[in-house]
JSON list of C-alpha atoms in Angstrom, two decimals:
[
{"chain": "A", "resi": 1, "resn": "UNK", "atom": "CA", "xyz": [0.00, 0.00, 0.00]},
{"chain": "A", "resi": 2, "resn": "UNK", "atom": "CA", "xyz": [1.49, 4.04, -0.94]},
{"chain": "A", "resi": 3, "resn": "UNK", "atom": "CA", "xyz": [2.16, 5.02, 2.66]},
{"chain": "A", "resi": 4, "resn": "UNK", "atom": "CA", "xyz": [4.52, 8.04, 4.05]},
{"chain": "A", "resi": 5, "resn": "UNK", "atom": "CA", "xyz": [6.64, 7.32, 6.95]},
{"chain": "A", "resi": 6, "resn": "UNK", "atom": "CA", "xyz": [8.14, 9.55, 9.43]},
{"chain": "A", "resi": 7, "resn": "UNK", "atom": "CA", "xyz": [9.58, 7.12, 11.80]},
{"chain": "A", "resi": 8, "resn": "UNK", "atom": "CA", "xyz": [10.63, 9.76, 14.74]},
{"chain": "A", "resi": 9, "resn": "UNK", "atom": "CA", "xyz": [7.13, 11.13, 16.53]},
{"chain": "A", "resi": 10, "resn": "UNK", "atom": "CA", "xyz": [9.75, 13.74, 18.65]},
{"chain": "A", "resi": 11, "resn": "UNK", "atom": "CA", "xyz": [13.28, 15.19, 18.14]},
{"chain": "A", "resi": 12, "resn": "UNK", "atom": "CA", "xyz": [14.96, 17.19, 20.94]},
{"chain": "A", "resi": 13, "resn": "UNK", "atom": "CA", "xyz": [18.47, 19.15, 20.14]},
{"chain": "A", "resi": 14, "resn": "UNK", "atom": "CA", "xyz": [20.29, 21.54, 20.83]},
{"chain": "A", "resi": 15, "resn": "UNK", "atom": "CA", "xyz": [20.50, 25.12, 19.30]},
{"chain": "A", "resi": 16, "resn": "UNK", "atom": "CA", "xyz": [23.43, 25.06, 16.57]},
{"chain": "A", "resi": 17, "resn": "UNK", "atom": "CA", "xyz": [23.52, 20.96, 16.37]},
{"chain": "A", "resi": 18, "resn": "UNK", "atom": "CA", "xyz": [22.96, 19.66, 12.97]},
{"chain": "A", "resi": 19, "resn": "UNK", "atom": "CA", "xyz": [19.10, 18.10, 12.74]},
{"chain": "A", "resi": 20, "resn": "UNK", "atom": "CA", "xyz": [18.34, 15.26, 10.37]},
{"chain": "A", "resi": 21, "resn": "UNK", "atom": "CA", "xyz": [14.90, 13.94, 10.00]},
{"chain": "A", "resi": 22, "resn": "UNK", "atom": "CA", "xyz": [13.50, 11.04, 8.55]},
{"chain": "A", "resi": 23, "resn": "UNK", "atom": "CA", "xyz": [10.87, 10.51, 5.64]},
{"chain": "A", "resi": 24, "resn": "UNK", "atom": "CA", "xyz": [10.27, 7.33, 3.76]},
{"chain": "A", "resi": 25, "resn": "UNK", "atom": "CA", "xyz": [7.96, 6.62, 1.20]},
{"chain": "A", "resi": 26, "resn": "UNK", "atom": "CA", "xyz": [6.26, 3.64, -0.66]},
{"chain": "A", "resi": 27, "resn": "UNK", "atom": "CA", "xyz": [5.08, 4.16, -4.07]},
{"chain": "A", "resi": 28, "resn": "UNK", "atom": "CA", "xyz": [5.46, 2.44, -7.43]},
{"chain": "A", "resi": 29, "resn": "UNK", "atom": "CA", "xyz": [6.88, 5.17, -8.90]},
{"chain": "A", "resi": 30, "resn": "UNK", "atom": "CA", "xyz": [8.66, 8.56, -8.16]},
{"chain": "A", "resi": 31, "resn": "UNK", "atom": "CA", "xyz": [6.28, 11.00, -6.35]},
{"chain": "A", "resi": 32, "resn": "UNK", "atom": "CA", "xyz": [6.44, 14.68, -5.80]},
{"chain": "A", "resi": 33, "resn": "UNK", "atom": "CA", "xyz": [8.05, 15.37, -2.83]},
{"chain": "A", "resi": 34, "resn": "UNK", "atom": "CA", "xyz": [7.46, 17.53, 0.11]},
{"chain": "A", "resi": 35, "resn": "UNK", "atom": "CA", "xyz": [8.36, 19.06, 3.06]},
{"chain": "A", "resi": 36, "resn": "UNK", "atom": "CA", "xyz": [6.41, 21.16, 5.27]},
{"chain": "A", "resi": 37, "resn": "UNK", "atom": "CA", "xyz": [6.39, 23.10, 8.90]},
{"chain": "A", "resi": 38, "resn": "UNK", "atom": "CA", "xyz": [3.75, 23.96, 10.99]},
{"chain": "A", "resi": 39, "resn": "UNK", "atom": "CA", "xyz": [4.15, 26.92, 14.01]},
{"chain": "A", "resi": 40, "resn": "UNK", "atom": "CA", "xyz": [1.77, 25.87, 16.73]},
{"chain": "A", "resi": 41, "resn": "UNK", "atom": "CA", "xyz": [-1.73, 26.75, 15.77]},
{"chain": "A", "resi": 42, "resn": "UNK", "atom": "CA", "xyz": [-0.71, 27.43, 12.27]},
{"chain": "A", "resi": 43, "resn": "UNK", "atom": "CA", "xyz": [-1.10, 26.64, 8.30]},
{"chain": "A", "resi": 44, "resn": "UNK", "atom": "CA", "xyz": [1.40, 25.12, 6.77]},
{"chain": "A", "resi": 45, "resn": "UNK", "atom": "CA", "xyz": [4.48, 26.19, 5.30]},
{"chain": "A", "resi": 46, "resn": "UNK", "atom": "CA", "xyz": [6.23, 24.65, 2.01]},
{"chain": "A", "resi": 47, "resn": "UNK", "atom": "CA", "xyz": [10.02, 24.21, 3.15]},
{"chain": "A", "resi": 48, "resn": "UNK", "atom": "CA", "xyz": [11.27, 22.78, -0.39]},
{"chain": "A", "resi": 49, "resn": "UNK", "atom": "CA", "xyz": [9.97, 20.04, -3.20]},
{"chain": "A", "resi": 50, "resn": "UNK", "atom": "CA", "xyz": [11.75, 17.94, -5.23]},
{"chain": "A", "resi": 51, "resn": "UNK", "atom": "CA", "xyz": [10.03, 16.39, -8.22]},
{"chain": "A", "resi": 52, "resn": "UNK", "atom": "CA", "xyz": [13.06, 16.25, -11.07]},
{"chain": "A", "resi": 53, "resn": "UNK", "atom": "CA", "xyz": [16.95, 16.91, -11.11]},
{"chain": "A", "resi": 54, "resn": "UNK", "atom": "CA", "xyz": [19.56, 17.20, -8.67]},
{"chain": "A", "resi": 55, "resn": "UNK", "atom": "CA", "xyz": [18.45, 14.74, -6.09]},
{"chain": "A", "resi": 56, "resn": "UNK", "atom": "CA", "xyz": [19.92, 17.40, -3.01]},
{"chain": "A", "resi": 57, "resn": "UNK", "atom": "CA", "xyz": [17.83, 20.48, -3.29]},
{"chain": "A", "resi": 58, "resn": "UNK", "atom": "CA", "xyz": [18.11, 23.47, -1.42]},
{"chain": "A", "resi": 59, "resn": "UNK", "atom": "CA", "xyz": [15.07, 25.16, 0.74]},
{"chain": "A", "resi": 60, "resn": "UNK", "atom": "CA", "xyz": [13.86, 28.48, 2.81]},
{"chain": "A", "resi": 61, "resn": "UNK", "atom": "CA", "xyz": [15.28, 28.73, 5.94]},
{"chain": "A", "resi": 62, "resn": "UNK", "atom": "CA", "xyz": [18.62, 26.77, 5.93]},
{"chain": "A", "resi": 63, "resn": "UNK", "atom": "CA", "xyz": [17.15, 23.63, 4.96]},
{"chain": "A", "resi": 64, "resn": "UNK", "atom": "CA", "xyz": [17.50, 20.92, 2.33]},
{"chain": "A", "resi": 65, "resn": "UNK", "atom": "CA", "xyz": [16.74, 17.44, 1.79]},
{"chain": "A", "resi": 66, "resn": "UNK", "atom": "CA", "xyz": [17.94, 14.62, -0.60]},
{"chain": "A", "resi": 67, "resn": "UNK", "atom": "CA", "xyz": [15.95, 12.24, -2.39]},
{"chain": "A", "resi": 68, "resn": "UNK", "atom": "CA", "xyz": [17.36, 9.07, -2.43]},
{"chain": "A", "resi": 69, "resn": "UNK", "atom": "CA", "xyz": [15.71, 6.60, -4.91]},
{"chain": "A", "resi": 70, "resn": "UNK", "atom": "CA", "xyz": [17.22, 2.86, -3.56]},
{"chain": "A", "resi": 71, "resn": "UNK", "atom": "CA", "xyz": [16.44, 3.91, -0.18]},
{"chain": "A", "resi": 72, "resn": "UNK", "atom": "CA", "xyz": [13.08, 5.58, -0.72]},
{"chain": "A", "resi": 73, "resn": "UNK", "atom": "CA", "xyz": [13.41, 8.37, 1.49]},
{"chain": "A", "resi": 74, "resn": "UNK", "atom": "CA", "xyz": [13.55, 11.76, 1.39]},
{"chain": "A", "resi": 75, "resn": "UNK", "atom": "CA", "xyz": [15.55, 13.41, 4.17]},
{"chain": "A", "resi": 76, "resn": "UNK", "atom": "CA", "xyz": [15.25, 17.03, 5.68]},
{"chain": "A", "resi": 77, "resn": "UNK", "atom": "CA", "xyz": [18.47, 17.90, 7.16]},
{"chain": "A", "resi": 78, "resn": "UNK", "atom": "CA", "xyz": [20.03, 21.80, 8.45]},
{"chain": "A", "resi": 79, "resn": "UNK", "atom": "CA", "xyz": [23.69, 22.05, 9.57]},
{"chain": "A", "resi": 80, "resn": "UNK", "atom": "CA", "xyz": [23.00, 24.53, 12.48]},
{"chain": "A", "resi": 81, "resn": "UNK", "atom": "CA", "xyz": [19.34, 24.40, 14.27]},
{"chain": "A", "resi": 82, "resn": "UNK", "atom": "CA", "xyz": [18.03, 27.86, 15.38]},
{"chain": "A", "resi": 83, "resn": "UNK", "atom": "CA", "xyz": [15.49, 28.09, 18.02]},
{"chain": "A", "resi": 84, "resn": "UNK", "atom": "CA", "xyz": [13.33, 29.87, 15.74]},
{"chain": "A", "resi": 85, "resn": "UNK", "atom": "CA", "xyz": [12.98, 25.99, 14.65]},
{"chain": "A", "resi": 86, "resn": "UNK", "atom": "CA", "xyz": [11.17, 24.59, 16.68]},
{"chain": "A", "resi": 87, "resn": "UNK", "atom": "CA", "xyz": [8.05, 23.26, 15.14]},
{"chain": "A", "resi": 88, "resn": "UNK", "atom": "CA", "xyz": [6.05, 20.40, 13.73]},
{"chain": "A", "resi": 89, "resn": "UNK", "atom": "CA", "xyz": [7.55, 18.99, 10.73]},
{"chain": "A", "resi": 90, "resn": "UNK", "atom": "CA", "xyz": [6.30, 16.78, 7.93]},
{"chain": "A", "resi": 91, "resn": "UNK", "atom": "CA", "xyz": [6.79, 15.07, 4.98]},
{"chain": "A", "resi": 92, "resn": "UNK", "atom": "CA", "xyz": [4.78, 14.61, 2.12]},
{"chain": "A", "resi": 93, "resn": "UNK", "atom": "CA", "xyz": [4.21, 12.94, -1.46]},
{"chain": "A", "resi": 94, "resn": "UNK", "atom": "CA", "xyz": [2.59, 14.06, -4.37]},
{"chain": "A", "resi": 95, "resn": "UNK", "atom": "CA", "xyz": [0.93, 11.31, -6.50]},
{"chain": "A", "resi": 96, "resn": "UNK", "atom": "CA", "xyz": [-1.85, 11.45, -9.13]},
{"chain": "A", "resi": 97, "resn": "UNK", "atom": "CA", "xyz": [-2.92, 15.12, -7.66]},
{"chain": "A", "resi": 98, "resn": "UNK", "atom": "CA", "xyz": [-3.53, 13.67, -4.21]},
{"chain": "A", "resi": 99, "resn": "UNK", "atom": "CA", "xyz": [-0.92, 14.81, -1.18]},
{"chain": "A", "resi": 100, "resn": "UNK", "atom": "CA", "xyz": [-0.60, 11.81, 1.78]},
{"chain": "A", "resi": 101, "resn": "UNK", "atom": "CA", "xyz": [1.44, 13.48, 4.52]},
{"chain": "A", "resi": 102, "resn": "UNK", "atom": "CA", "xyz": [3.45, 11.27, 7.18]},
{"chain": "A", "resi": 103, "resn": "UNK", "atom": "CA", "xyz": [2.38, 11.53, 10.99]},
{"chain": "A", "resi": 104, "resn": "UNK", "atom": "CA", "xyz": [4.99, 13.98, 11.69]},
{"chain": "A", "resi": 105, "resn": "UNK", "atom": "CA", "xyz": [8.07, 15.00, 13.55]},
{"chain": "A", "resi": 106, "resn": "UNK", "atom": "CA", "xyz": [7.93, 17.76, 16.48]},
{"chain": "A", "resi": 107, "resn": "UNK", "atom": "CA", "xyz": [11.34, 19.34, 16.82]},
{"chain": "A", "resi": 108, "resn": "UNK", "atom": "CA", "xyz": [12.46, 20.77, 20.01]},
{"chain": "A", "resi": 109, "resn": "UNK", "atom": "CA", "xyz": [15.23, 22.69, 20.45]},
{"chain": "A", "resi": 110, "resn": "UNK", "atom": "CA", "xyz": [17.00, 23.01, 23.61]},
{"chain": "A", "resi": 111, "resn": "UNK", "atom": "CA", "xyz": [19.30, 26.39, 24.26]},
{"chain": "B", "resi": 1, "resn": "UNK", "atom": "CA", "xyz": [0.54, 36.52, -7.05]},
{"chain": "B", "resi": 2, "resn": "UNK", "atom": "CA", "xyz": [-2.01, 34.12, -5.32]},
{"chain": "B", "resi": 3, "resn": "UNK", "atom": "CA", "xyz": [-3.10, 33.56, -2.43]},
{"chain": "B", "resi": 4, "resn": "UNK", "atom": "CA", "xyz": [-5.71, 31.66, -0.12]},
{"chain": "B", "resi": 5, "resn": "UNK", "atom": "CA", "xyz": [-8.50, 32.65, 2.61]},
{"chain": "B", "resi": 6, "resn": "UNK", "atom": "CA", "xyz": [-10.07, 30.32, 4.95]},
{"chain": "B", "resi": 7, "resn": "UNK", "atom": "CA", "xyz": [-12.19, 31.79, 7.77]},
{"chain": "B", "resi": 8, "resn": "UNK", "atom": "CA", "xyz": [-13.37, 31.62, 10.59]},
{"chain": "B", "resi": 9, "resn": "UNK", "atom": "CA", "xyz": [-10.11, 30.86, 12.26]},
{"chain": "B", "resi": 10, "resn": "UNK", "atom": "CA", "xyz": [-11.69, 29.82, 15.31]},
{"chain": "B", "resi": 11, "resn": "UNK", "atom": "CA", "xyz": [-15.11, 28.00, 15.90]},
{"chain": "B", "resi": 12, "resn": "UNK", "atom": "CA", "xyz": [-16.68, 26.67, 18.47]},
{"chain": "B", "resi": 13, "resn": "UNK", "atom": "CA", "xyz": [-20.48, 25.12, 17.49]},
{"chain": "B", "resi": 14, "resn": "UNK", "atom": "CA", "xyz": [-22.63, 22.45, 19.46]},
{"chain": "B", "resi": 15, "resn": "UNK", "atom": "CA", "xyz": [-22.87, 18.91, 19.14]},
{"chain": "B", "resi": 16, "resn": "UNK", "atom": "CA", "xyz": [-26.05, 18.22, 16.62]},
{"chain": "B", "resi": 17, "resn": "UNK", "atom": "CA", "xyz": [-25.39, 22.11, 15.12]},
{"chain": "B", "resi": 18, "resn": "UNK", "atom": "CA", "xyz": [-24.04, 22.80, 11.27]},
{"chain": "B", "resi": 19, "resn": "UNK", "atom": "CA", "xyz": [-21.29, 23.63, 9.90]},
{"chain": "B", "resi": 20, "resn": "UNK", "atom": "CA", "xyz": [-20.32, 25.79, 6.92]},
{"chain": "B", "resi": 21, "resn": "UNK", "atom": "CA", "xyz": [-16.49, 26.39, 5.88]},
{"chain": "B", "resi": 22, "resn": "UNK", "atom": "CA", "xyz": [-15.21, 28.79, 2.96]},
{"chain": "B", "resi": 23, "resn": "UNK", "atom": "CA", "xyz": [-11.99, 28.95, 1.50]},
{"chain": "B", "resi": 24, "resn": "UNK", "atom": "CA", "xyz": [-11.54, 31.01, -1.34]},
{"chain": "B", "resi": 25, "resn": "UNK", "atom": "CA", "xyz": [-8.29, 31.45, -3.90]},
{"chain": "B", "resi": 26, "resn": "UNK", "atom": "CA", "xyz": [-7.11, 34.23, -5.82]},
{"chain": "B", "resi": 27, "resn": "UNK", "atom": "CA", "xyz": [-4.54, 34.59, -8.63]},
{"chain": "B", "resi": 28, "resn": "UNK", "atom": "CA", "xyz": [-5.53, 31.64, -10.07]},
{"chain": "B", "resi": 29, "resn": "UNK", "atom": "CA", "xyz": [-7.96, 29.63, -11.98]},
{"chain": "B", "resi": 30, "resn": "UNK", "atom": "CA", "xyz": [-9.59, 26.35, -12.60]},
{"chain": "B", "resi": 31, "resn": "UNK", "atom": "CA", "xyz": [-7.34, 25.49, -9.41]},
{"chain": "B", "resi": 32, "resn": "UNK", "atom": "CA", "xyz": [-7.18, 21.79, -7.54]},
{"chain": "B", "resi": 33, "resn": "UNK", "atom": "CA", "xyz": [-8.42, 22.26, -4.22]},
{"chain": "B", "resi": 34, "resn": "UNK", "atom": "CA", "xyz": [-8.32, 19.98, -0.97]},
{"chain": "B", "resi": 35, "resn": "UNK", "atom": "CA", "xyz": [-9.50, 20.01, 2.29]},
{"chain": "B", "resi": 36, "resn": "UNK", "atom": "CA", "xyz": [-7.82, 18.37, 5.46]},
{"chain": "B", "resi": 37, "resn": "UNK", "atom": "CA", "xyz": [-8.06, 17.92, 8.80]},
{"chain": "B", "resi": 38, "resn": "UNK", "atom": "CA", "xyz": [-5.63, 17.65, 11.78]},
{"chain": "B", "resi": 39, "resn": "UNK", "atom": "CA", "xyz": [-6.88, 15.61, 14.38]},
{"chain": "B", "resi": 40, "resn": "UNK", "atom": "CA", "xyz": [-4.69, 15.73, 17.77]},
{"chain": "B", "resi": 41, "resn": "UNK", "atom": "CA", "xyz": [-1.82, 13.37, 17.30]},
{"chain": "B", "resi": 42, "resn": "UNK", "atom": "CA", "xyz": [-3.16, 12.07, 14.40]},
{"chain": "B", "resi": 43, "resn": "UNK", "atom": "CA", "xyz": [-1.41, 14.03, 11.70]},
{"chain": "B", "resi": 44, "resn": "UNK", "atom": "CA", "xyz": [-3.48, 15.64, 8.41]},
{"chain": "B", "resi": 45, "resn": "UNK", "atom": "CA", "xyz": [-5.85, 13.42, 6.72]},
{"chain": "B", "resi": 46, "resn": "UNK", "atom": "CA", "xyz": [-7.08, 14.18, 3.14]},
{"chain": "B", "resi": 47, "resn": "UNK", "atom": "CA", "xyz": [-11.17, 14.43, 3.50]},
{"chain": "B", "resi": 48, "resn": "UNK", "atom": "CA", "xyz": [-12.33, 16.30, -0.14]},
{"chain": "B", "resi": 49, "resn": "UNK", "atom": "CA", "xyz": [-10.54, 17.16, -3.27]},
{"chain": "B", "resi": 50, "resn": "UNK", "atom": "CA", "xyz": [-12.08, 19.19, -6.45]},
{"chain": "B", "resi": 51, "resn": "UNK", "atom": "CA", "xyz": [-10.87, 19.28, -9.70]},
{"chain": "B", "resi": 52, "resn": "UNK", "atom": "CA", "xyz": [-13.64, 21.71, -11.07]},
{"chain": "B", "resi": 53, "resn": "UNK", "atom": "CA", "xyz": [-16.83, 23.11, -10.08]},
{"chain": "B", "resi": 54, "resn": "UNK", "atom": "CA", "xyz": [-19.08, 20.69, -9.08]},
{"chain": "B", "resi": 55, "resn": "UNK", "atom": "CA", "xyz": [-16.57, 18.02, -9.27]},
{"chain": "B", "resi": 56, "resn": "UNK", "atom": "CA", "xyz": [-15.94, 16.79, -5.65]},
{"chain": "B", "resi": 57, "resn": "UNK", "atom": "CA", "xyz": [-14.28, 13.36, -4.94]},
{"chain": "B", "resi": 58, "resn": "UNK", "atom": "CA", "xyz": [-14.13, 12.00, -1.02]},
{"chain": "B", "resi": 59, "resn": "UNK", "atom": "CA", "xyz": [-11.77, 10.27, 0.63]},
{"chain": "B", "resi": 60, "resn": "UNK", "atom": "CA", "xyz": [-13.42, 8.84, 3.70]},
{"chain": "B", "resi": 61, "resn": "UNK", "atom": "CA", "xyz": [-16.67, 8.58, 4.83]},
{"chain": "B", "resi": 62, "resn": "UNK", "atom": "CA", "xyz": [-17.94, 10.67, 7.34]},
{"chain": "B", "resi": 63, "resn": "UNK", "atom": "CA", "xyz": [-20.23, 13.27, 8.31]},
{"chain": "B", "resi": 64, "resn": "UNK", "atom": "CA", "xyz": [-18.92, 16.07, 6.20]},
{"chain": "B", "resi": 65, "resn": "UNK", "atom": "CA", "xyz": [-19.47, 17.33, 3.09]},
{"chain": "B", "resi": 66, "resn": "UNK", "atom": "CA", "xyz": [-17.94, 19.69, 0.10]},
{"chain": "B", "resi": 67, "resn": "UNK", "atom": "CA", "xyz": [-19.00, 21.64, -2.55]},
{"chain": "B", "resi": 68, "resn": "UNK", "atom": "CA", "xyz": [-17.77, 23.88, -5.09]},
{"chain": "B", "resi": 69, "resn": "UNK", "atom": "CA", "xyz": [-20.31, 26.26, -6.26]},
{"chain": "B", "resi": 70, "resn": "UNK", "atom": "CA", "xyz": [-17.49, 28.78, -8.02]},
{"chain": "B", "resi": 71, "resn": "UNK", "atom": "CA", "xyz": [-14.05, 28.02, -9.36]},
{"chain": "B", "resi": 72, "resn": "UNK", "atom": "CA", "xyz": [-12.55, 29.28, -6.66]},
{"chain": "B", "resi": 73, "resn": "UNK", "atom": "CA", "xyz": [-14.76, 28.79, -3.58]},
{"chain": "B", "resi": 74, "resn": "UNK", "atom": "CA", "xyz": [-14.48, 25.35, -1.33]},
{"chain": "B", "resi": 75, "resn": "UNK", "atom": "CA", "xyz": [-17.10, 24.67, 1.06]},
{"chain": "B", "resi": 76, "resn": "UNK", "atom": "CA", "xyz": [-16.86, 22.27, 3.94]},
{"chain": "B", "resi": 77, "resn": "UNK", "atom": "CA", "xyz": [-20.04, 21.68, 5.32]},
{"chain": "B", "resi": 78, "resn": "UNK", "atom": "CA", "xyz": [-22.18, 19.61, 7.65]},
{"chain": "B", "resi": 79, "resn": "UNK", "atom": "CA", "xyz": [-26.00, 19.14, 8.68]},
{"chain": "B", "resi": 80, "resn": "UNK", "atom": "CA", "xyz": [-25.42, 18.18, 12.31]},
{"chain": "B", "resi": 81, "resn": "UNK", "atom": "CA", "xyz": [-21.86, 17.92, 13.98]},
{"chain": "B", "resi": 82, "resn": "UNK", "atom": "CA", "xyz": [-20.32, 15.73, 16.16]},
{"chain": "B", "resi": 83, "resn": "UNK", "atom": "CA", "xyz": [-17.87, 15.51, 18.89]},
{"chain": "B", "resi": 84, "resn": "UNK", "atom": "CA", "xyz": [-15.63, 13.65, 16.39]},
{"chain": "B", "resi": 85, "resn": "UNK", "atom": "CA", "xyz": [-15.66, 16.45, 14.00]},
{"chain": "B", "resi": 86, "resn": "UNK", "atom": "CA", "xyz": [-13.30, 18.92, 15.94]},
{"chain": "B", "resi": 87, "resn": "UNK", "atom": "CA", "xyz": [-10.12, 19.04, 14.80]},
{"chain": "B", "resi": 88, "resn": "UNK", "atom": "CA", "xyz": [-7.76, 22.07, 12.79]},
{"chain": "B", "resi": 89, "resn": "UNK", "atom": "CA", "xyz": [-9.28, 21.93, 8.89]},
{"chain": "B", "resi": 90, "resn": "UNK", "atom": "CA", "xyz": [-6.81, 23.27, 6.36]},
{"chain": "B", "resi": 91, "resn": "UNK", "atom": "CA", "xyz": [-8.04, 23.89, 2.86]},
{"chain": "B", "resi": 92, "resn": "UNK", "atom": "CA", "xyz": [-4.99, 24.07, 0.19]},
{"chain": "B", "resi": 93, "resn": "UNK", "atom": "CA", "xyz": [-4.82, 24.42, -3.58]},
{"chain": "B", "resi": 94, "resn": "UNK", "atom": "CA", "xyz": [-2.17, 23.48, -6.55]},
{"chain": "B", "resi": 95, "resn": "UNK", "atom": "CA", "xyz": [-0.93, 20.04, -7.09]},
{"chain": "B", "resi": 96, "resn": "UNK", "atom": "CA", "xyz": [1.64, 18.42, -9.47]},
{"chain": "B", "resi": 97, "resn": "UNK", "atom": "CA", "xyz": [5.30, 19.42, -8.69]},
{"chain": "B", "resi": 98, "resn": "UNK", "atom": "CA", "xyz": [4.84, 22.82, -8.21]},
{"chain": "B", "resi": 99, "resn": "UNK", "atom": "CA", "xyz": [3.45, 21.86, -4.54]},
{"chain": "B", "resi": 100, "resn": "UNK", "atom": "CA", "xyz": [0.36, 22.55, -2.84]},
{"chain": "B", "resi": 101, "resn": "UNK", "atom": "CA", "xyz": [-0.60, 26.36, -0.74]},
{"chain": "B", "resi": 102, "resn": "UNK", "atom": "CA", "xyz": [-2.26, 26.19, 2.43]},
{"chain": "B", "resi": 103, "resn": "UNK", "atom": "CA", "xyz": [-4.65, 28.38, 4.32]},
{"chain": "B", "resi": 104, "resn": "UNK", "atom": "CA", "xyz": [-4.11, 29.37, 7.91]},
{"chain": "B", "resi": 105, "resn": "UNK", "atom": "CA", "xyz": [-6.77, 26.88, 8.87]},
{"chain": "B", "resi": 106, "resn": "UNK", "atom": "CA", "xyz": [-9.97, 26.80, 11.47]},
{"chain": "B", "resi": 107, "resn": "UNK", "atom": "CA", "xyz": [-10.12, 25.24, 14.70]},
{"chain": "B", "resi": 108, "resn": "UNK", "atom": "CA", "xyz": [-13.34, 23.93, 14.77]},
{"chain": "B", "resi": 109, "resn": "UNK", "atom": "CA", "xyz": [-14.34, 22.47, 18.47]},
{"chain": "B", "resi": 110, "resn": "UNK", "atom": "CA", "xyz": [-17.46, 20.88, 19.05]},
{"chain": "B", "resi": 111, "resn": "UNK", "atom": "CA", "xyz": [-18.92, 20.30, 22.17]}
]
C-alpha cells in the first residue's frame, strides 16, 4: 500500500547541532516530494519540493533534503538548528494530484 | 501573485449544530483544491478534493461534506456535527510538482 513514513514522533536538540529527519515513502513510482512546517496553531508552510533533477535540493530557511531513490526516502536535514525551529515537521508525497502526509516530527530545540 | 483565505479561524459550534467552511483562492484559476483535517496526534488526513466546479471526490466517509459552487470557492459543510468532528481543517490548492498552498486553517471544536 502508498504510505509516508516519518519514523521519529519527537526530536529534541540543541540550538546550533545539525538536525536530520527522517521521511520514507512507498510508491510504485517517483512521487512529488514535500516538506512542510507547521508553528503551533498554524497553516502550513512549504520548506522545499523535489520532483526532477539534482536529487539534493536546497530550501527556505537553511534547509535541504535529498531524495534518495534505492532507499526511498527523502531526508530534511540543516547544519545549524536555530530556536526559531522549533516546530512540527512533515513530509509529504505528491501522486496522481492527491498529497498523503506522514504523521509527523515535532522538533524541540533546547538552548 | 495568489493567495488563499479560509475563515473563521476559530469556531466553536454544538454537538447536533451545522457547519459551513469557505476557502476562497485568488490569482488563479480552474485550481485543484483539498481540504484536510488535523486531528490531535493524528497528523493531516485528506477528507475532499475538487478538480472543477461541481466536481468533488471523497476520501473517507464521514459526516462532512464539500461543494464547489465557483471556481474558486471550497465549502466544507455539515448538517449536524459531532464531537468527532473537531479538529484544525486546512483547505490548500495546486498540485503536481509545483506543490500545494495552504490556508491558515480553522479550529473547529465541538462540544
Amino acid at each position: 500500500a502508498q504510505s509516508v513514513t516519518q519514523p521519529d514522533i519527537h526530536i529534541t536538540v540543541s540550538e546550533g547541532a545539525s538536525l536530520e529527519l527522517r521521511c520514507n515513502y512507498s510508491y510504485g513510482a517517483t512521487p512529488y516530494l514535500f516538506w512542510y512546517v507547521q508553528s503551533p496553531g498554524q497553516g502550513l508552510q512549504l520548506l522545499l519540493k523535489y520532483f526532477s533533477g539534482d536529487t539534493l535540493v536546497q530550501g527556505i530557511k537553511g534547509f535541504e533534503a535529498e531524495f534518495k531513490r534505492s532507499q526511498s526516502s527523502f531526508n530534511l536535514r540543516k547544519p545549524s538548528v536555530h530556536w526559531s525551529d522549533a516546530a512540527e515537521y512533515f513530509c509529504a508525497v505528491g501522486f496522481y494530484g492527491k498529497l498523503t502526509f506522514g504523521q509527523g516530527t515535532i522538533l524541540t530545540v533546547h538552548p | 501573485s495568489q493567495t488563499i483565505h479560509q475563515w473563521p479561524a476559530t469556531l466553536v459550534q454544538p454537538v447536533g449544530s451545522p457547519l459551513s467552511l469557505e476557502c476562497t483562492v485568488e490569482g488563479t484559476s480552474n485550481p485543484n483544491l483539498y481540504w484536510y483535517r488535523q486531528a490531535a496526534g493524528r497528523g493531516l488526513q485528506l477528507l475532499f478534493y475538487s478538480v472543477g466546479i461541481g466536481q468533488i471526490s471523497s476520501e473517507v466517509p464521514q459526516n462532512l461534506s464539500a461543494s464547489r459552487p465557483q471556481d474558486r470557492q471550497f465549502i466544507l459543510s455539515s448538517k449536524k456535527l459531532l464531537l468527532s468532528d473537531s479538529g484544525f481543517y486546512l483547505c490548500a490548492w495546486g498540485g503536481g510538482p509545483y506543490g500545494y498552498t495552504f490556508g491558515s486553517g480553522t479550529r473547529l471544536t465541538v462540544v
